[in-house]
Amino acid sequence: KGCGCQTFYLQPIARQAKTNPNKINPALGVITTQKQLDQFFGTAYQIAGPIWSAPMHDLTFVNRVLTHVTGLKGDAKKQVNTWTRIHGVFTAISEELPDVPLYYPIAAMANTLHCLNPKLRSVKAALVNLGYRVSCAHCDPCAVKTDAPPEVMWDIFRCWIKENPVNEKRMIKGGICTKLLQTEPEITAVWEASEEKLPHRTQARRTTQT
């Protein structure tokens, strides 16, 4: 992970055995190149882990809980004091990308660049229009999970800043903001997409107890 910016690369160090999913074999995956590291990290980056990077949720169980909770009515529903929270969290889990372990907090990325926060819907639309998958993250309603690489995420912010410039006082020599914005975006961000293309919006905020 880059020091000072929300950029990370995963380095696989093990994988599940093909014949026994409960067995883990040590195995290095594709090595992150120094060029990728230097683009964001300069000479400073942090190494942490290990983490579980494969799908972690049993979606059969998640959907079964959702079906049960949604089916509660009247007094039965009122007896579950955390009904709204349970429904919201499990709905968000059911809608997020299962094979993407980490997420990008949009507000934190905007804070790194000292720029206005783009709308979450606009970031999702930009990713979808570029051909990437995207969803919300159950642990942060203002973050996105996506299979787009970090380069694309920062390019989307570079496009956003071209339309919403950063105050020149924030462009400190040698700062991470200045370093990231010295690179021109290689993509064109389109901020609108049809409802059919956008991922389902989490139901958590629309759910009320009755």
mmCIF file of C-alpha atoms in Angstrom, residues 19-145:
data_model
loop_
_atom_site.group_PDB
_atom_site.id
_atom_site.type_symbol
_atom_site.label_atom_id
_atom_site.label_comp_id
_atom_site.label_asym_id
_atom_site.label_seq_id
_atom_site.Cartn_x
_atom_site.Cartn_y
_atom_site.Cartn_z
ATOM 1 C CA THR A 19 -8.624 -31.199 -5.438
ATOM 2 C CA ASN A 20 -9.321 -30.004 -1.886
ATOM 3 C CA PRO A 21 -10.638 -26.447 -1.333
ATOM 4 C CA ASN A 22 -9.912 -26.776 2.398
ATOM 5 C CA LYS A 23 -6.190 -27.176 1.733
ATOM 6 C CA ILE A 24 -3.968 -24.137 1.165
ATOM 7 C CA ASN A 25 -0.699 -24.501 -0.751
ATOM 8 C CA PRO A 26 2.098 -21.889 -0.585
ATOM 9 C CA ALA A 27 2.458 -20.417 -4.074
ATOM 10 C CA LEU A 28 3.612 -17.047 -5.352
ATOM 11 C CA GLY A 29 1.373 -15.387 -7.908
ATOM 12 C CA VAL A 30 2.209 -12.658 -10.430
ATOM 13 C CA ILE A 31 4.800 -10.315 -8.965
ATOM 14 C CA THR A 32 3.928 -6.618 -8.832
ATOM 15 C CA THR A 33 6.472 -4.749 -10.947
ATOM 16 C CA GLN A 34 8.682 -1.962 -9.656
ATOM 17 C CA LYS A 35 7.206 0.314 -12.330
ATOM 18 C CA GLN A 36 3.740 -0.138 -10.809
ATOM 19 C CA LEU A 37 5.087 0.581 -7.334
ATOM 20 C CA ASP A 38 7.064 3.658 -8.398
ATOM 21 C CA GLN A 39 4.081 5.189 -10.195
ATOM 22 C CA PHE A 40 2.270 5.770 -6.905
ATOM 23 C CA PHE A 41 4.661 5.074 -4.085
ATOM 24 C CA GLY A 42 7.929 6.692 -5.093
ATOM 25 C CA THR A 43 10.329 5.035 -2.664
ATOM 26 C CA ALA A 44 7.936 4.514 0.262
ATOM 27 C CA TYR A 45 5.297 1.832 0.524
ATOM 28 C CA GLN A 46 3.961 -0.426 3.233
ATOM 29 C CA ILE A 47 3.735 -4.206 3.223
ATOM 30 C CA ALA A 48 1.086 -5.850 5.388
ATOM 31 C CA GLY A 49 -0.735 -9.137 5.672
ATOM 32 C CA PRO A 50 -1.418 -11.838 4.962
ATOM 33 C CA ILE A 51 -5.115 -11.336 4.216
ATOM 34 C CA TRP A 52 -7.751 -13.622 2.748
ATOM 35 C CA SER A 53 -8.259 -12.345 -0.809
ATOM 36 C CA ALA A 54 -10.634 -15.023 -2.138
ATOM 37 C CA PRO A 55 -14.447 -14.695 -1.790
ATOM 38 C CA MET A 56 -15.281 -14.689 1.927
ATOM 39 C CA HIS A 57 -19.082 -14.706 2.004
ATOM 40 C CA ASP A 58 -21.297 -17.762 1.596
ATOM 41 C CA LEU A 59 -23.902 -16.185 -0.682
ATOM 42 C CA THR A 60 -26.291 -19.119 -0.217
ATOM 43 C CA PHE A 61 -26.324 -18.362 3.516
ATOM 44 C CA VAL A 62 -26.553 -14.598 2.925
ATOM 45 C CA ASN A 63 -29.570 -14.966 0.641
ATOM 46 C CA ARG A 64 -31.218 -17.408 3.038
ATOM 47 C CA VAL A 65 -30.905 -14.900 5.892
ATOM 48 C CA LEU A 66 -32.252 -12.137 3.656
ATOM 49 C CA THR A 67 -35.256 -14.247 2.664
ATOM 50 C CA HIS A 68 -35.987 -15.046 6.315
ATOM 51 C CA VAL A 69 -35.578 -11.454 7.539
ATOM 52 C CA THR A 70 -37.618 -9.994 4.677
ATOM 53 C CA GLY A 71 -40.394 -12.479 5.414
ATOM 54 C CA LEU A 72 -40.846 -11.266 8.993
ATOM 55 C CA LYS A 73 -44.031 -9.230 9.430
ATOM 56 C CA GLY A 74 -45.890 -7.477 12.204
ATOM 57 C CA ASP A 75 -44.974 -8.465 15.769
ATOM 58 C CA ALA A 76 -42.355 -10.984 14.611
ATOM 59 C CA LYS A 77 -40.506 -8.192 12.818
ATOM 60 C CA LYS A 78 -40.810 -5.799 15.778
ATOM 61 C CA GLN A 79 -39.207 -8.371 18.082
ATOM 62 C CA VAL A 80 -35.975 -8.136 16.066
ATOM 63 C CA ASN A 81 -34.595 -4.814 17.336
ATOM 64 C CA THR A 82 -31.755 -4.826 14.776
ATOM 65 C CA TRP A 83 -33.973 -5.744 11.800
ATOM 66 C CA THR A 84 -33.036 -2.656 9.776
ATOM 67 C CA ARG A 85 -29.318 -3.138 10.369
ATOM 68 C CA ILE A 86 -29.411 -6.867 9.576
ATOM 69 C CA HIS A 87 -31.405 -6.290 6.392
ATOM 70 C CA GLY A 88 -29.166 -3.430 5.292
ATOM 71 C CA VAL A 89 -25.829 -5.180 5.885
ATOM 72 C CA PHE A 90 -26.887 -8.480 4.321
ATOM 73 C CA THR A 91 -28.416 -6.666 1.328
ATOM 74 C CA ALA A 92 -25.185 -4.746 0.775
ATOM 75 C CA ILE A 93 -23.146 -7.973 1.040
ATOM 76 C CA SER A 94 -25.410 -9.685 -1.496
ATOM 77 C CA GLU A 95 -24.876 -6.850 -3.984
ATOM 78 C CA GLU A 96 -21.100 -6.357 -3.732
ATOM 79 C CA LEU A 97 -18.525 -8.000 -5.985
ATOM 80 C CA PRO A 98 -17.635 -11.309 -4.294
ATOM 81 C CA ASP A 99 -14.202 -11.712 -5.904
ATOM 82 C CA VAL A 100 -12.855 -8.231 -5.078
ATOM 83 C CA PRO A 101 -11.491 -8.256 -1.507
ATOM 84 C CA LEU A 102 -10.644 -4.573 -0.963
ATOM 85 C CA TYR A 103 -12.325 -1.274 -1.759
ATOM 86 C CA TYR A 104 -11.598 2.367 -2.607
ATOM 87 C CA PRO A 105 -12.968 5.007 -0.172
ATOM 88 C CA ILE A 106 -13.935 7.875 -2.464
ATOM 89 C CA ALA A 107 -13.762 10.563 0.237
ATOM 90 C CA ALA A 108 -10.238 9.485 1.250
ATOM 91 C CA MET A 109 -9.036 9.585 -2.372
ATOM 92 C CA ALA A 110 -10.539 13.059 -2.804
ATOM 93 C CA ASN A 111 -8.857 14.137 0.441
ATOM 94 C CA THR A 112 -5.484 12.931 -0.878
ATOM 95 C CA LEU A 113 -5.920 15.182 -3.923
ATOM 96 C CA HIS A 114 -7.534 18.057 -1.952
ATOM 97 C CA CYS A 115 -10.433 18.110 -4.401
ATOM 98 C CA LEU A 116 -14.212 18.094 -4.200
ATOM 99 C CA ASN A 117 -15.802 14.689 -3.685
ATOM 100 C CA PRO A 118 -17.250 13.304 -6.910
ATOM 101 C CA LYS A 119 -20.655 11.710 -6.544
ATOM 102 C CA LEU A 120 -20.534 7.981 -5.913
ATOM 103 C CA ARG A 121 -22.925 7.428 -8.828
ATOM 104 C CA SER A 122 -20.609 9.385 -11.145
ATOM 105 C CA VAL A 123 -17.586 7.263 -10.198
ATOM 106 C CA LYS A 124 -19.608 4.081 -10.761
ATOM 107 C CA ALA A 125 -20.793 5.370 -14.131
ATOM 108 C CA ALA A 126 -17.227 6.209 -15.197
ATOM 109 C CA LEU A 127 -16.058 2.689 -14.291
ATOM 110 C CA VAL A 128 -18.992 0.981 -16.016
ATOM 111 C CA ASN A 129 -18.494 3.047 -19.175
ATOM 112 C CA LEU A 130 -14.839 1.946 -19.228
ATOM 113 C CA GLY A 131 -15.903 -1.700 -19.124
ATOM 114 C CA TYR A 132 -15.099 -2.476 -15.490
ATOM 115 C CA ARG A 133 -17.298 -4.075 -12.856
ATOM 116 C CA VAL A 134 -18.199 -2.021 -9.794
ATOM 117 C CA SER A 135 -20.294 -2.283 -6.645
ATOM 118 C CA CYS A 136 -20.664 -0.710 -3.224
ATOM 119 C CA ALA A 137 -18.836 -2.078 -0.171
ATOM 120 C CA HIS A 138 -20.881 -3.273 2.805
ATOM 121 C CA CYS A 139 -18.386 -1.812 5.291
ATOM 122 C CA ASP A 140 -18.352 1.696 3.785
ATOM 123 C CA PRO A 141 -21.408 3.160 1.991
ATOM 124 C CA CYS A 142 -19.210 5.815 0.334
ATOM 125 C CA ALA A 143 -16.689 3.379 -1.182
ATOM 126 C CA VAL A 144 -16.552 1.265 -4.329
ATOM 127 C CA LYS A 145 -15.323 -2.227 -5.076
#
